[in-house]
Short mmCIF file of C-alpha atoms in Angstrom, two decimals:
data_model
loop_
_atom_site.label_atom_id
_atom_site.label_comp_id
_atom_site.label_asym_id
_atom_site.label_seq_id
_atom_site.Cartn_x
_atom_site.Cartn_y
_atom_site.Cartn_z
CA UNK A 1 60.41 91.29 90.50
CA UNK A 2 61.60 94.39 92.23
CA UNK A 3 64.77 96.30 92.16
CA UNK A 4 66.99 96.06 95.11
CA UNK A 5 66.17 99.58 97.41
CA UNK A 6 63.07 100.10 95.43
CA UNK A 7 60.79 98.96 97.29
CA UNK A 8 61.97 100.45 101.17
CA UNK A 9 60.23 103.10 103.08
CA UNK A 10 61.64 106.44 102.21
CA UNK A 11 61.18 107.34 105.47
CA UNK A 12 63.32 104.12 106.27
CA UNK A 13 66.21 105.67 104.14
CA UNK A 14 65.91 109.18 105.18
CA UNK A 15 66.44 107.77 108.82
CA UNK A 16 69.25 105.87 107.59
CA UNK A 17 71.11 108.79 106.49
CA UNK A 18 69.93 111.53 109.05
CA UNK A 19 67.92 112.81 106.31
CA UNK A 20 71.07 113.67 103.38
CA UNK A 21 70.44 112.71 100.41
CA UNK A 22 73.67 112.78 98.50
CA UNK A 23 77.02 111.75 99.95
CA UNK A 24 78.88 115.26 99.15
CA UNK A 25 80.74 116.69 96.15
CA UNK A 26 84.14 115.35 97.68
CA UNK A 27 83.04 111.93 97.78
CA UNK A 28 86.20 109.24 97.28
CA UNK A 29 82.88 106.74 96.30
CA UNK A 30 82.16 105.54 92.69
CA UNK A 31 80.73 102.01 91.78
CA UNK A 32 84.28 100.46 91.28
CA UNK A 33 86.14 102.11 94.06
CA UNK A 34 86.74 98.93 96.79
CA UNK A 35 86.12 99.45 100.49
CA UNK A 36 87.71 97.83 103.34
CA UNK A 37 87.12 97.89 106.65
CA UNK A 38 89.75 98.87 109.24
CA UNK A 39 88.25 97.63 111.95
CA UNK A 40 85.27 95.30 113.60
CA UNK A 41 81.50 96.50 113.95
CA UNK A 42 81.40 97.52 117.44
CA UNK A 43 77.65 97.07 120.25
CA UNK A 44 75.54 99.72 119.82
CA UNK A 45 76.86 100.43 116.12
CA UNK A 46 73.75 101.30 113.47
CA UNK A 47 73.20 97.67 111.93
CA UNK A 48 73.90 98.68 108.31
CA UNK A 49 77.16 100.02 109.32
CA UNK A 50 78.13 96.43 111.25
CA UNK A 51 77.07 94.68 107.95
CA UNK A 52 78.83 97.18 105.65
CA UNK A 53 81.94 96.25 108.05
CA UNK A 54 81.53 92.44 108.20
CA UNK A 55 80.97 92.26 104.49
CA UNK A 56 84.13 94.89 103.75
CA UNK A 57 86.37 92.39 106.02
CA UNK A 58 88.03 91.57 102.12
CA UNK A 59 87.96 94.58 99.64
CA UNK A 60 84.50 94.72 98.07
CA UNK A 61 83.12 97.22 95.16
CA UNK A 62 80.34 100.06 96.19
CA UNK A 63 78.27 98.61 93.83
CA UNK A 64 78.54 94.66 95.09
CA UNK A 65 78.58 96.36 98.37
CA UNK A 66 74.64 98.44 97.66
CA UNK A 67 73.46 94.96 96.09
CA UNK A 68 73.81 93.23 99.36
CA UNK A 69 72.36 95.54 101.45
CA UNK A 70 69.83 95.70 98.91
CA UNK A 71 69.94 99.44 99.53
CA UNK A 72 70.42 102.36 96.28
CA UNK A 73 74.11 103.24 95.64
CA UNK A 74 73.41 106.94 96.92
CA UNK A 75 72.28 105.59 100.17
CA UNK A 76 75.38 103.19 100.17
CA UNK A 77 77.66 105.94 99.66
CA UNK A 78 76.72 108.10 102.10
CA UNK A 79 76.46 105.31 104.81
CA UNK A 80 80.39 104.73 103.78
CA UNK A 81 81.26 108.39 103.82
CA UNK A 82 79.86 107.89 107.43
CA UNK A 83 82.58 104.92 108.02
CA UNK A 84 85.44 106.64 106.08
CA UNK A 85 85.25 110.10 108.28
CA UNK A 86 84.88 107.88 111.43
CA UNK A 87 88.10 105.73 110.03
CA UNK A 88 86.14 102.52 110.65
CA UNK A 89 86.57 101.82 106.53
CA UNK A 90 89.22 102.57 103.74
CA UNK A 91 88.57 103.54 100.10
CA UNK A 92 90.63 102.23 97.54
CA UNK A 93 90.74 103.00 93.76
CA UNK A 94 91.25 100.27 91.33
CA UNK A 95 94.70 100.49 89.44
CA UNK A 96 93.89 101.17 86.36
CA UNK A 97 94.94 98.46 83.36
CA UNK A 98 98.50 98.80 81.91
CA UNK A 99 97.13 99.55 77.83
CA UNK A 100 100.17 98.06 75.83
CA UNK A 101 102.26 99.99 73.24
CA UNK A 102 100.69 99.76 70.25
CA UNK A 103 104.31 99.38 68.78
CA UNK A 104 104.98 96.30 70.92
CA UNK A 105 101.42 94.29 69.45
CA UNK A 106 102.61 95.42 65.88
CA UNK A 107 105.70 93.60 66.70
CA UNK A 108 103.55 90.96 68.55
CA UNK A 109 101.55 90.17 65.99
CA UNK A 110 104.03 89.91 63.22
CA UNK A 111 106.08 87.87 65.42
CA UNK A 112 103.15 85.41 65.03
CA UNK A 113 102.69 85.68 61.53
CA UNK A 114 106.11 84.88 61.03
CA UNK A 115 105.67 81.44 62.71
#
């Protein structure tokens, strides 16, 4: 069984991306970071960017995003940086998860002992 984007032409990627092979030090991409688009894929658009913008219709990781295009996360990213500069997609970080006092689950958990 073969990885997703393992087994495509190089010279199918390289046209993808006009030949880049990184999507820039100033990237607003990780794996987590959730895309959106901010608009619909328009005639005439390259059909990986329609298909990035139909499946980005809800907010959708990089990384679920690369597995169904069954393309590499580096050629995902710079197809998005594409869609972000043209303002077709947004990038959104993930909040980041709350981590509780450690005070308040001491008082937590003796709460619960006490019952």
């Amino acid at each position: 069984m073969s990885r997703p984007g393992r087994d495509d032409s190089p010279d199918r990627l390289y046209t993808l991306t006009g030949g880049r092979a990184e999507s820039g030090p100033d990237s607003p991409f990780d794996l987590v970071t959730l895309v959106v688009a901010e608009c619909d894929p328009t005639p005439g658009m390259p059909s990986e960017h329609a298909s990035i913008l139909r499946i980005t219709h809800l907010p959708t990781a990089v990384v679920e995003l690369a597995a169904e295009l069954k393309l590499p996360v580096s050629i995902t990213k710079i197809l998005l940086g594409d869609l972000l500069a043209a303002g077709r997609v947004s990038a959104r970080h993930p909040r980041k998860a709350v981590v509780p006092d450690p005070d308040v689950l001491e008082q937590v958990l003796v709460g619960l002992r006490n019952l």
